[in-house]
mmCIF file of C-alpha atoms in Angstrom:
data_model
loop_
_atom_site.group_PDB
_atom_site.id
_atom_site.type_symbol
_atom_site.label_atom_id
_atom_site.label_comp_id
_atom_site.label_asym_id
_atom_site.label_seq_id
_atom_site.Cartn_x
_atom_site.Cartn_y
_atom_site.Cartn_z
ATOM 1 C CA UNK F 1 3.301 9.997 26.527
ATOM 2 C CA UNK F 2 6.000 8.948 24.310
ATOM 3 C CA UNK F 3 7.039 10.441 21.326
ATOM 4 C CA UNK F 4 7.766 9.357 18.243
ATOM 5 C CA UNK F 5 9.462 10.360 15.463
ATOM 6 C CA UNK F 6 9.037 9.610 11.019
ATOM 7 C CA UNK F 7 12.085 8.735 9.243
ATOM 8 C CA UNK F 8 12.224 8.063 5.361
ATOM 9 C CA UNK F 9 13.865 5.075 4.288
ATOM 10 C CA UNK F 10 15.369 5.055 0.383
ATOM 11 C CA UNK F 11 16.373 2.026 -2.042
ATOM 12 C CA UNK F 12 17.968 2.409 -5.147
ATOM 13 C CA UNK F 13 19.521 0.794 -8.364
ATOM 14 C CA UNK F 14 23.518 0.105 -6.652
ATOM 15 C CA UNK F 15 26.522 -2.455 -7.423
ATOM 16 C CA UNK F 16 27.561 -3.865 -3.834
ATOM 17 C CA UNK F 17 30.826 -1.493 -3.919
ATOM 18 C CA UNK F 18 28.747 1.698 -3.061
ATOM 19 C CA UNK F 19 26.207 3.191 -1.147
ATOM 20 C CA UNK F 20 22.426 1.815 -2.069
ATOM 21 C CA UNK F 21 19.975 1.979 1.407
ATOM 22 C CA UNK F 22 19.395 5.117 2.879
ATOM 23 C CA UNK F 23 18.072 6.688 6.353
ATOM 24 C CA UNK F 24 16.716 9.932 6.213
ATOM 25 C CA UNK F 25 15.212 12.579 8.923
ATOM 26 C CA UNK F 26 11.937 13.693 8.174
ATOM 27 C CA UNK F 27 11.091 17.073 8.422
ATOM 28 C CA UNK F 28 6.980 16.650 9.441
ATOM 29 C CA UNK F 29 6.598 20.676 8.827
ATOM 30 C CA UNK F 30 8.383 20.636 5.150
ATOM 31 C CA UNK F 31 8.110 17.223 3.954
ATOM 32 C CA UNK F 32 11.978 18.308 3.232
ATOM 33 C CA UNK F 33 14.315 14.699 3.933
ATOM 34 C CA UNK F 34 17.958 14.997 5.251
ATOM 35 C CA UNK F 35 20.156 12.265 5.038
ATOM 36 C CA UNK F 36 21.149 10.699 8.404
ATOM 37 C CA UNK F 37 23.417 7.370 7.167
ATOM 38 C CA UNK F 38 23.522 4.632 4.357
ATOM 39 C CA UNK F 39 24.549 1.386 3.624
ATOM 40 C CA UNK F 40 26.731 -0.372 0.903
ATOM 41 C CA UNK F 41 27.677 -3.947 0.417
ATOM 42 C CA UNK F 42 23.987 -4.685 -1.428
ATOM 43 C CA UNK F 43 23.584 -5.646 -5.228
ATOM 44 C CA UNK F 44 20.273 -3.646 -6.551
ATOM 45 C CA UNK F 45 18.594 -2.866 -2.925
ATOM 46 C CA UNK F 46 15.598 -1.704 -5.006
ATOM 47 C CA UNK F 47 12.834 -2.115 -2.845
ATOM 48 C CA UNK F 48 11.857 -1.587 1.007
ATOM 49 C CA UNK F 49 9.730 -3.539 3.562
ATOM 50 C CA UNK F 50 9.489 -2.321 7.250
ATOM 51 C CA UNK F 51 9.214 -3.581 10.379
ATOM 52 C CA UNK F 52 8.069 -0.603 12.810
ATOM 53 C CA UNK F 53 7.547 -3.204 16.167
ATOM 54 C CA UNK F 54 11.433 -4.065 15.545
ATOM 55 C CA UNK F 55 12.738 -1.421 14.119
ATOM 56 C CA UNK F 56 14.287 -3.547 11.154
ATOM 57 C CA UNK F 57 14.187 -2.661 7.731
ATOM 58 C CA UNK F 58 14.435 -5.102 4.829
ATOM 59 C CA UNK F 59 15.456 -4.615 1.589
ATOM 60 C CA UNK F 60 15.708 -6.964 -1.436
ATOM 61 C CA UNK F 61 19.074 -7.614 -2.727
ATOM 62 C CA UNK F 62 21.316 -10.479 -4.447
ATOM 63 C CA UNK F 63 23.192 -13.182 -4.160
ATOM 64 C CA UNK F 64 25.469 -15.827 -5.862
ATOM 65 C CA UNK F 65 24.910 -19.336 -5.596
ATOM 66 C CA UNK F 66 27.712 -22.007 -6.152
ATOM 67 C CA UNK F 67 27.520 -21.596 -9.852
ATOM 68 C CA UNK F 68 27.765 -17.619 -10.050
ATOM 69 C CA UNK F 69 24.201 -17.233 -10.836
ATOM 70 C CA UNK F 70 22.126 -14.608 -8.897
ATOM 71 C CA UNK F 71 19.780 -15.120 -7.244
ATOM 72 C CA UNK F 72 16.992 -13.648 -5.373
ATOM 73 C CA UNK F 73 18.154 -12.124 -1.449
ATOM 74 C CA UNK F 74 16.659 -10.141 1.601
ATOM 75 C CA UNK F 75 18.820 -8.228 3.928
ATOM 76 C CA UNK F 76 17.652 -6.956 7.586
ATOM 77 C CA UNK F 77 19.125 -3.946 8.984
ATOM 78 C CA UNK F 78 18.094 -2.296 12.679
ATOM 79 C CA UNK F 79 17.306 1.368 12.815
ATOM 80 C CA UNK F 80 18.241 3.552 15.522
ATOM 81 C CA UNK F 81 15.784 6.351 15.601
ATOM 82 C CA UNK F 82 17.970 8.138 18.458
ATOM 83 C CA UNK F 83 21.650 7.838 16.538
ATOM 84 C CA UNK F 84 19.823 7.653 13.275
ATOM 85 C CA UNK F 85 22.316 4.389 12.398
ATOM 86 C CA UNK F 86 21.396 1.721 10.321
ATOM 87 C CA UNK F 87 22.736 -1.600 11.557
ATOM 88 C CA UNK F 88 23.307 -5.074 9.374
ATOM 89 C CA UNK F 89 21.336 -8.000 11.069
ATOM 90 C CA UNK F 90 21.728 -10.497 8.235
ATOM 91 C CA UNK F 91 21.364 -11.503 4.804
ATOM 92 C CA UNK F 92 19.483 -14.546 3.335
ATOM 93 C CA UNK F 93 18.816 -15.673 -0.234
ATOM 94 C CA UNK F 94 15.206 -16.175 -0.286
ATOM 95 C CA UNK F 95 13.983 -17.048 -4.024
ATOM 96 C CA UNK F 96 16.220 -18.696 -6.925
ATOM 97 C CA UNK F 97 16.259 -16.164 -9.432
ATOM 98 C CA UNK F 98 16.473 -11.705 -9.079
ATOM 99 C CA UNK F 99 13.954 -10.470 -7.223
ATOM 100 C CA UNK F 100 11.892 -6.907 -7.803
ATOM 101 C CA UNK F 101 9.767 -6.305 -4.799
ATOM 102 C CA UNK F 102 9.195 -7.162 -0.933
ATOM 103 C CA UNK F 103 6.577 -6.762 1.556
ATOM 104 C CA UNK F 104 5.888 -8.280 5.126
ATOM 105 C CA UNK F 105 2.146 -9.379 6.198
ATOM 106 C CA UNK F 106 0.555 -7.934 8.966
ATOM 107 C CA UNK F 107 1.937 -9.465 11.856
ATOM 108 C CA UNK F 108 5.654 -9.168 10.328
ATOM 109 C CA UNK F 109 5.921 -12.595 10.436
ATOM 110 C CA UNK F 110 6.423 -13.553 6.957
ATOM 111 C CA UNK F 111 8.304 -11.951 4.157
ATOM 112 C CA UNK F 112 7.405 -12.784 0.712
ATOM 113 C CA UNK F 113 9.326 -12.160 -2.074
ATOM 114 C CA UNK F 114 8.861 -11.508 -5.508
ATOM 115 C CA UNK F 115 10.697 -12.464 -8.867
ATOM 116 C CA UNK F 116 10.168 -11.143 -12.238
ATOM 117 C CA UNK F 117 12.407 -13.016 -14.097
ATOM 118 C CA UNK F 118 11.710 -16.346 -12.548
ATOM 119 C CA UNK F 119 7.884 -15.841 -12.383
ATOM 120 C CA UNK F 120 7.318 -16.749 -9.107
ATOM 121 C CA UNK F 121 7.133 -15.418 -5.212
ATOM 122 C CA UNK F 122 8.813 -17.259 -2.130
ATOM 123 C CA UNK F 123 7.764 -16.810 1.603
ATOM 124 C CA UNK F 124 10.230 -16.719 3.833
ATOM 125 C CA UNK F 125 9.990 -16.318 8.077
ATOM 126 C CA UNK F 126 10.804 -13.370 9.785
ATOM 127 C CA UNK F 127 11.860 -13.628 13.274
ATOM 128 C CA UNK F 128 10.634 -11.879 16.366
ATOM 129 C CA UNK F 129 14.225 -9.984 16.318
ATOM 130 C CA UNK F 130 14.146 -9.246 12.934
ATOM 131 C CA UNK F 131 16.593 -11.973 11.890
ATOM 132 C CA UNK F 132 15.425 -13.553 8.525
ATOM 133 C CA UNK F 133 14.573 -17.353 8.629
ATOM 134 C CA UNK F 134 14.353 -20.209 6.339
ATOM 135 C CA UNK F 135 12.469 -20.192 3.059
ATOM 136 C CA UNK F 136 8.962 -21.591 3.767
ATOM 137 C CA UNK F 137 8.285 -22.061 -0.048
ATOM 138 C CA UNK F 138 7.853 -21.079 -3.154
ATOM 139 C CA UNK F 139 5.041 -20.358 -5.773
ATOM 140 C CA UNK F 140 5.472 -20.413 -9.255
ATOM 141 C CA UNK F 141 3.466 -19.187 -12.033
ATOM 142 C CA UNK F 142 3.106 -20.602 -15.533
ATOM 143 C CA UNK F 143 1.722 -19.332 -19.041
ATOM 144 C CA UNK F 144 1.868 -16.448 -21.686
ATOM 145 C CA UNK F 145 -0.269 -13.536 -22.508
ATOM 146 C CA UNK F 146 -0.650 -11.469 -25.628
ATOM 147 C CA UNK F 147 2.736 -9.110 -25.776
ATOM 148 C CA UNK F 148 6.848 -10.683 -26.687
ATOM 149 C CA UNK F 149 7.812 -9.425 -23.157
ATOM 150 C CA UNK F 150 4.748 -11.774 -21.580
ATOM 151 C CA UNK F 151 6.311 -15.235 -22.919
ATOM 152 C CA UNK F 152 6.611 -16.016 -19.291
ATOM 153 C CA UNK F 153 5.233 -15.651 -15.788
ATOM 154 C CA UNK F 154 6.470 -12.651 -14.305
ATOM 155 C CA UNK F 155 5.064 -11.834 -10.670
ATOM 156 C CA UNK F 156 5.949 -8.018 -10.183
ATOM 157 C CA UNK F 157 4.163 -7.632 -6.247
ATOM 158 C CA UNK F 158 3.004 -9.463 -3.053
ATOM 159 C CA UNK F 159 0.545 -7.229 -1.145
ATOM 160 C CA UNK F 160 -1.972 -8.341 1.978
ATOM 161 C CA UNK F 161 -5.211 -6.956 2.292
ATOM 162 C CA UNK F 162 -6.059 -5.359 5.416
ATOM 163 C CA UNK F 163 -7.343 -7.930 7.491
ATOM 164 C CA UNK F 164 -4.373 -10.328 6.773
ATOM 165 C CA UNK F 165 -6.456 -12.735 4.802
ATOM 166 C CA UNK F 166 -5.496 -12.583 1.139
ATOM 167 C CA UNK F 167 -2.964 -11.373 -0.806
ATOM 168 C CA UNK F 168 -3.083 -10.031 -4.147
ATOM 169 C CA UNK F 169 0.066 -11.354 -6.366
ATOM 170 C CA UNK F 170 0.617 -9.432 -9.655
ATOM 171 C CA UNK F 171 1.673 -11.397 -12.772
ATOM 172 C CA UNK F 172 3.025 -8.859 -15.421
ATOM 173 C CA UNK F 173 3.191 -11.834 -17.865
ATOM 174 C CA UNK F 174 -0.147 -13.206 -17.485
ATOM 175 C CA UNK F 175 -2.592 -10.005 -16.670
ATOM 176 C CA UNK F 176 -3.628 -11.665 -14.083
ATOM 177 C CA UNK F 177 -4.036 -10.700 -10.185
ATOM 178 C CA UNK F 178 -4.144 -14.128 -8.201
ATOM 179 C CA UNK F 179 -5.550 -13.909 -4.713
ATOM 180 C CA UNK F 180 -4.047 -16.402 -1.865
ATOM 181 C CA UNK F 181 -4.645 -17.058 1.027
ATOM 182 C CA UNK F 182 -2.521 -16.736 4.401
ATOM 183 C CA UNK F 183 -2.273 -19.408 6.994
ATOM 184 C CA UNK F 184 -0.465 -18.225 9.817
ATOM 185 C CA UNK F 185 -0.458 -20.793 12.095
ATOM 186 C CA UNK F 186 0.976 -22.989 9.171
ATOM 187 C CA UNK F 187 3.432 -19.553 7.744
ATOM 188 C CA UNK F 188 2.188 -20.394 4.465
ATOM 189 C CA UNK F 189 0.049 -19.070 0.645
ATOM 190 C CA UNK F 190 -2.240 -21.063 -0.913
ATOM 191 C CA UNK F 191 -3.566 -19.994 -4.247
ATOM 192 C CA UNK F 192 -7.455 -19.096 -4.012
ATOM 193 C CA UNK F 193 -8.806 -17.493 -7.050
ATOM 194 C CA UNK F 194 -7.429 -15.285 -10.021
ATOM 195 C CA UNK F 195 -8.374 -12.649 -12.301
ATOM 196 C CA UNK F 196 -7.987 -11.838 -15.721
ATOM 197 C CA UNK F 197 -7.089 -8.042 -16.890
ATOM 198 C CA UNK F 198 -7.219 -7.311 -20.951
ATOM 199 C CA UNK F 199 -4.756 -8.843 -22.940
ATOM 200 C CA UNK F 200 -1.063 -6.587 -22.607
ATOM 201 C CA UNK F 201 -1.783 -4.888 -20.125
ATOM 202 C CA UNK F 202 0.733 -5.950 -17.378
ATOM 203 C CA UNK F 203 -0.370 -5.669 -13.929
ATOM 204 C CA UNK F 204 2.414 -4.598 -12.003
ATOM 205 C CA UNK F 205 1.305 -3.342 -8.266
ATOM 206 C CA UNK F 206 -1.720 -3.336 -6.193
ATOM 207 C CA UNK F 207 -3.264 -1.544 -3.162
ATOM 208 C CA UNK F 208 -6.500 -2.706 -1.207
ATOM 209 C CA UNK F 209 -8.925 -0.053 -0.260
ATOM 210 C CA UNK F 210 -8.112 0.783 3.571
ATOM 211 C CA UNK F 211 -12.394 1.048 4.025
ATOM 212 C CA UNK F 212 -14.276 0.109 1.156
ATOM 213 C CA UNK F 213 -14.596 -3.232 -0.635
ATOM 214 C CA UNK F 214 -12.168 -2.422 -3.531
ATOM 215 C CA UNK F 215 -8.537 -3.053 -4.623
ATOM 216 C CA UNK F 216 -6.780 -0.986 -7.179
ATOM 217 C CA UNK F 217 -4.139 -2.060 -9.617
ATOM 218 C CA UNK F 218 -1.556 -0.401 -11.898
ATOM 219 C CA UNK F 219 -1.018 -1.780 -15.355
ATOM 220 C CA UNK F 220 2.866 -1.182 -16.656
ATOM 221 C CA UNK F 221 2.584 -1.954 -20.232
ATOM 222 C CA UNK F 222 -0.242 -0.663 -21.788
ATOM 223 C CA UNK F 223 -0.478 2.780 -18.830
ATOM 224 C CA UNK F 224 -3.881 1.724 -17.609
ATOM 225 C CA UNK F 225 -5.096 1.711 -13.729
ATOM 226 C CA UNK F 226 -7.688 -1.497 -12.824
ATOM 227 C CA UNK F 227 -11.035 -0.588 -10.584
ATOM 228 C CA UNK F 228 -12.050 -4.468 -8.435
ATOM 229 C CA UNK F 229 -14.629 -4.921 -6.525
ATOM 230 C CA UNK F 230 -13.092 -6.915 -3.839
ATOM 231 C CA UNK F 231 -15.155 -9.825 -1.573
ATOM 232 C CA UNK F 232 -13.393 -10.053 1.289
ATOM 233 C CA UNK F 233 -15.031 -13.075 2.758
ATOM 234 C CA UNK F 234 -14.912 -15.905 -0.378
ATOM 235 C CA UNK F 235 -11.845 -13.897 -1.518
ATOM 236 C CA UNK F 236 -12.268 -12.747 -5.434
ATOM 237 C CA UNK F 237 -11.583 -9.862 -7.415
ATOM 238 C CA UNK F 238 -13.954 -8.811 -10.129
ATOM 239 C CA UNK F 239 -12.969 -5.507 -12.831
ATOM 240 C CA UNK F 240 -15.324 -2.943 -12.634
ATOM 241 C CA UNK F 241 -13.177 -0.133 -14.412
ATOM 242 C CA UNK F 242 -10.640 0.608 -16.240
ATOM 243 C CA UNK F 243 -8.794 3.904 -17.371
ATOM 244 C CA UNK F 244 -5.965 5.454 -18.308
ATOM 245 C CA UNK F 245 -3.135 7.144 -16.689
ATOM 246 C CA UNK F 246 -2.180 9.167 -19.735
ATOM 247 C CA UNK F 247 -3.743 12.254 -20.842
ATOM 248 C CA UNK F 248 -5.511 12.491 -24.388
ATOM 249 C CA UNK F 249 -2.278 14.674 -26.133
ATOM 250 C CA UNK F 250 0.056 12.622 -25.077
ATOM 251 C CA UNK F 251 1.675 10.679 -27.513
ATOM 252 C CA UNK F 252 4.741 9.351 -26.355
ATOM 253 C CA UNK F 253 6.209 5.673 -25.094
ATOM 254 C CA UNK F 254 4.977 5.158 -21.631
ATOM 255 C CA UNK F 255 5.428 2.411 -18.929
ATOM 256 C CA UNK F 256 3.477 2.527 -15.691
ATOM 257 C CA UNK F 257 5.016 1.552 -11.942
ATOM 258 C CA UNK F 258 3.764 2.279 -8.820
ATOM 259 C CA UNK F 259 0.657 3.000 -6.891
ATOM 260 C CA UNK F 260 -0.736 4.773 -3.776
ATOM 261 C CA UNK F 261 -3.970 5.560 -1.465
ATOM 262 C CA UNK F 262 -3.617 8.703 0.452
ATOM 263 C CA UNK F 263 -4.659 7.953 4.319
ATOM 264 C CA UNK F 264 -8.405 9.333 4.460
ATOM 265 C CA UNK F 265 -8.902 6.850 1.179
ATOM 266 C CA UNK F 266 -10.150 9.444 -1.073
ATOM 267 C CA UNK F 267 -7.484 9.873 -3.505
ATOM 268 C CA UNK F 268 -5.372 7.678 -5.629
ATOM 269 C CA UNK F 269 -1.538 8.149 -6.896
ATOM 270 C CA UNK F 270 -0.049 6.433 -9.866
ATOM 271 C CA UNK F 271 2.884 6.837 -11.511
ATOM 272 C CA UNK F 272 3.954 6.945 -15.400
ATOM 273 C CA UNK F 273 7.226 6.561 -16.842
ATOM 274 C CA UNK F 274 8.131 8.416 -19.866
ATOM 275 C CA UNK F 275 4.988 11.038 -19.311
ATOM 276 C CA UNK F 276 6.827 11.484 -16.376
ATOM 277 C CA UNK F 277 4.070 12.316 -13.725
ATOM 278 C CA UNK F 278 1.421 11.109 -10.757
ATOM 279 C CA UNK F 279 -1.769 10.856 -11.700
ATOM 280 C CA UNK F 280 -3.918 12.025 -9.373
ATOM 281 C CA UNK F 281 -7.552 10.163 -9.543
ATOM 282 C CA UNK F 282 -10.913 11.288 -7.033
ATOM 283 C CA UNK F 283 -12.382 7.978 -5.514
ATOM 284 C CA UNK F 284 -16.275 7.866 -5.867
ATOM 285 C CA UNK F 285 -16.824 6.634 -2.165
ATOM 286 C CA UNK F 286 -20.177 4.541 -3.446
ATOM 287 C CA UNK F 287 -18.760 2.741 -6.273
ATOM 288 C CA UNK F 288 -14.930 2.916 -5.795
ATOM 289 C CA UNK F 289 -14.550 4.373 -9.160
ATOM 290 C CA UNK F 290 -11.762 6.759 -10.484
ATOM 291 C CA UNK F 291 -11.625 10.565 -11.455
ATOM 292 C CA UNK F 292 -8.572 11.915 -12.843
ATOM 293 C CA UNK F 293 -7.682 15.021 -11.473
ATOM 294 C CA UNK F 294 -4.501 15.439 -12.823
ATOM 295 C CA UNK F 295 -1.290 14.411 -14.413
ATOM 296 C CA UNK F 296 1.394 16.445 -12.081
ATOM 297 C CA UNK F 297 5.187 16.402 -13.362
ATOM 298 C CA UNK F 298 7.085 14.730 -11.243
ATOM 299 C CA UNK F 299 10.182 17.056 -11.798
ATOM 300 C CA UNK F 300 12.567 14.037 -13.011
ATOM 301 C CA UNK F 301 13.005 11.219 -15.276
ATOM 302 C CA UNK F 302 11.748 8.126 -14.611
ATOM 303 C CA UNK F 303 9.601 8.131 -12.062
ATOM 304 C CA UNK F 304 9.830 4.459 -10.510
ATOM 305 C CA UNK F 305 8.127 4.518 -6.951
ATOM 306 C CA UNK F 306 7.013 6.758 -4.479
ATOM 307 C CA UNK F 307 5.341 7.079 -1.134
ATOM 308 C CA UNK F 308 2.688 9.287 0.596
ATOM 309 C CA UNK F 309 3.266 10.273 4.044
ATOM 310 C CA UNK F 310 1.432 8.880 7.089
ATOM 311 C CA UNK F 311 0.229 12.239 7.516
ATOM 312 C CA UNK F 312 -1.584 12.946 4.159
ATOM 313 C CA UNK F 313 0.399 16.170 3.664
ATOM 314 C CA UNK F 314 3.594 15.232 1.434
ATOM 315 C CA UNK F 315 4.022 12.855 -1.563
ATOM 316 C CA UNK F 316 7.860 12.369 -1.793
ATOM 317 C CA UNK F 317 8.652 10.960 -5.154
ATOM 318 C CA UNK F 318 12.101 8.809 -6.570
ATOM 319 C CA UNK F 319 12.754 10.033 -9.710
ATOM 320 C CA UNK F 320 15.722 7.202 -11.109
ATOM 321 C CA UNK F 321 16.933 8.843 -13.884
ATOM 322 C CA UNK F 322 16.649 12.364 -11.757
ATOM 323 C CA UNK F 323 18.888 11.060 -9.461
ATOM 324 C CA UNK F 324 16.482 12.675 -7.156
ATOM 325 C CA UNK F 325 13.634 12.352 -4.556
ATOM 326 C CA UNK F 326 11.115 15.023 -4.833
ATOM 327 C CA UNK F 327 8.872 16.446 -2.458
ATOM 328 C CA UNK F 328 5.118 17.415 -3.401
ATOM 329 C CA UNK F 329 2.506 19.378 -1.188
ATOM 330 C CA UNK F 330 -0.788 17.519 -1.097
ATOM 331 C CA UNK F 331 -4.162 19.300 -0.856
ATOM 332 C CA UNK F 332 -5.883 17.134 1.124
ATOM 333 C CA UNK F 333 -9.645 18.450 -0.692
ATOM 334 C CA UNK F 334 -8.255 18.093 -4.248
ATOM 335 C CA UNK F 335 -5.611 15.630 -3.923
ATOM 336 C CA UNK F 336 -3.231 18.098 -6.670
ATOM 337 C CA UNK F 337 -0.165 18.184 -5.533
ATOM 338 C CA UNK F 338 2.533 21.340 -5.169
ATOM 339 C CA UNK F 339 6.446 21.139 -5.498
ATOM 340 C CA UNK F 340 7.478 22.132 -2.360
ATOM 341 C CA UNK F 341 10.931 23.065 -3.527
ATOM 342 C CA UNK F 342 12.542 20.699 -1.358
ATOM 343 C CA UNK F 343 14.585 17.264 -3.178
ATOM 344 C CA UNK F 344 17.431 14.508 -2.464
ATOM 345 C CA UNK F 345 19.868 14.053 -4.777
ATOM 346 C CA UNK F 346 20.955 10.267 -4.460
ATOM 347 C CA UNK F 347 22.005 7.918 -6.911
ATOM 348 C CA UNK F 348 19.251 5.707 -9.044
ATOM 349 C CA UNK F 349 16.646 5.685 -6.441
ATOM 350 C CA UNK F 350 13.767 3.475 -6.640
ATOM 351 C CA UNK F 351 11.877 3.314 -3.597
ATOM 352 C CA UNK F 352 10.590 5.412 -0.368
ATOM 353 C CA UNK F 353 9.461 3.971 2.706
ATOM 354 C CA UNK F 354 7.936 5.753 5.405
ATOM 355 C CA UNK F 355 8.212 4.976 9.710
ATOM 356 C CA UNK F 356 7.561 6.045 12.434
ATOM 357 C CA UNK F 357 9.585 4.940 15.474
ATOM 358 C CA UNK F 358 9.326 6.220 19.458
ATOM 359 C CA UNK F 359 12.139 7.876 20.839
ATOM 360 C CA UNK F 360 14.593 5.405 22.097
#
């Protein structure tokens, strides 16, 4: 039987002269991370996608074209799980204008990009070695919603539902969640159907329900989390609830980012920064609804992104303004979660990425 081993994978806020993508060991027992090697050369690696069949890990960075404008970049890098080296493959521009998050579909085929600034996402090819193709296309958004900073399309996250049908693509300047739809066979989004949230509030990322038929999304600018019932077959969305991550007292500026299932599906994670913390919600399992359980500090400022682990037991948190990645005990009956003690200090980091590799 072969064995294999989880490995954390870190990417941060970094100018191209210094260290920015990280490899860490992954202690299974602790939750405790130890950093095994890193990589420099990338402008703002802030966010992860990874390829566990090829052991490549991508990470958005940029670029400048002719004119000395940046633009919008993935690089590849292969993992070796036995020398615990990280190992350039390439680097591509993929959109024209900065880019704020990446994800692969389910086959690692694709890799779609996603641009707040330019308010759109491209889709770019992903070869079998890990290699990053040609831009496929790009999809742009138009229009404005109610708040100064929504005078533009701004599409904050790409994420495929679990059968590799849809994708849900968040526009921050809209509040709206569009739907499309993959073609594989043609490597290629088409827009399907959208959905309006209330006016400022932002949507920034999204998770689909890994057994029931619901999606959940995390609103940045007015700290609210979005309940859908989601039809997998026509391919809609439709709000059934919405609350907030903030607790009554708290009366503070606030700005939401990421978001989180753990495994089993019966808790959800989402983070708030200013407050500070994870809220922890109970999922009703008949109606998808949320119960917050609790606001847990998240023991630094900022608290951009974070990840739970494959195993349910650890929520590892990247504090950017901590300069730290924190390590929280999850109880897998309550879903509260316990600083274990444990914590990276790297520079600015912004996202964690969990994966597991067999032994070489």
């Amino acid at each position: 039987m072969t064995a294999t081993r989880t490995f954390a994978f870190i990417g941060s806020y970094a100018d191209a002269d210094g260290p920015g993508l990280y490899a860490c060991a992954y202690d299974e027992r602790t939750g405790a991370l130890t950093l095994l090697d890193q990589a420099d050369g990338l402008q703002n690696p802030t966010f992860l996608a990874v390829n566990e069949d090829s052991r490549t890990i991508y990470s958005l960075t940029e670029v400048k074209d002719a004119e000395g404008t940046r633009r919008g970049a993935a690089a590849a890098y292969r993992f070796s799980p036995g020398e615990g080296r990280l190992q350039k493959l390439d680097e591509a521009q993929t959109i024209p204008a900065t880019a704020c998050h990446i994800a692969l579909d389910r086959t690692n085929g694709l890799v779609m990009t996603a641009s707040y600034h330019g308010g759109l996402f491209g889709v770019s090819a992903a070869e079998a070695d890990g290699h990053i193709g040609p831009t496929l296309e790009i999809h742009r958004h138009e229009g404005t919603s109610a708040l100064p900073v929504q005078n533009q399309a701004r599409v904050h996250s790409v994420i495929v539902d679990r059968d590799n049908r849809f994708a849900a693509v968040s526009d921050l300047g809209l509040d709206k969640v569009f739907l499309y739809k993959l073609d594989l066979p043609g490597r290629s989004l088409a827009r399907h159907s959208e959905t309006d949230v209330a006016p400022g509030s932002g949507p920034r990322h999204f998770v689909f329900h890994p057994q029931l038929p619901f999606g959940y999304g995390i609103n940045e600018l007015n700290s609210t989390l979005t309940v859908y019932a989601y039809d997998a077959e026509i391919g809609s969305l439709e709000v059934v609830q919405t609350i907030s991550t903030l607790p009554d007292s708290f009366e503070g500026d606030n700005a939401c980012a990421d978001i989180h299932l753990s495994p089993d599906g019966k808790f959800l994670y989402g983070s708030n920064r200013g407050h500070d913390s994870l809220i922890v919600c109970r999922i009703n399992p008949e109606n998808g609804l949320l119960e917050p359980v609790e606001y847990a500090p998240t023991l630094g400022g900022h608290p951009r992104n974070f990840a739970v682990s494959p195993d349910g037991r650890f929520v590892l948190v990247a504090n950017r303004d901590g300069n730290n990645i924190v390590t929280f005990n999850r109880d897998a009956g309550t879903g509260k979660l316990l600083p274990t003690g444990s914590e990276l200090r790297v520079s600015k980091p912004v996202c964690v990425r969990f994966a597991a590799f067999a032994d070489e």
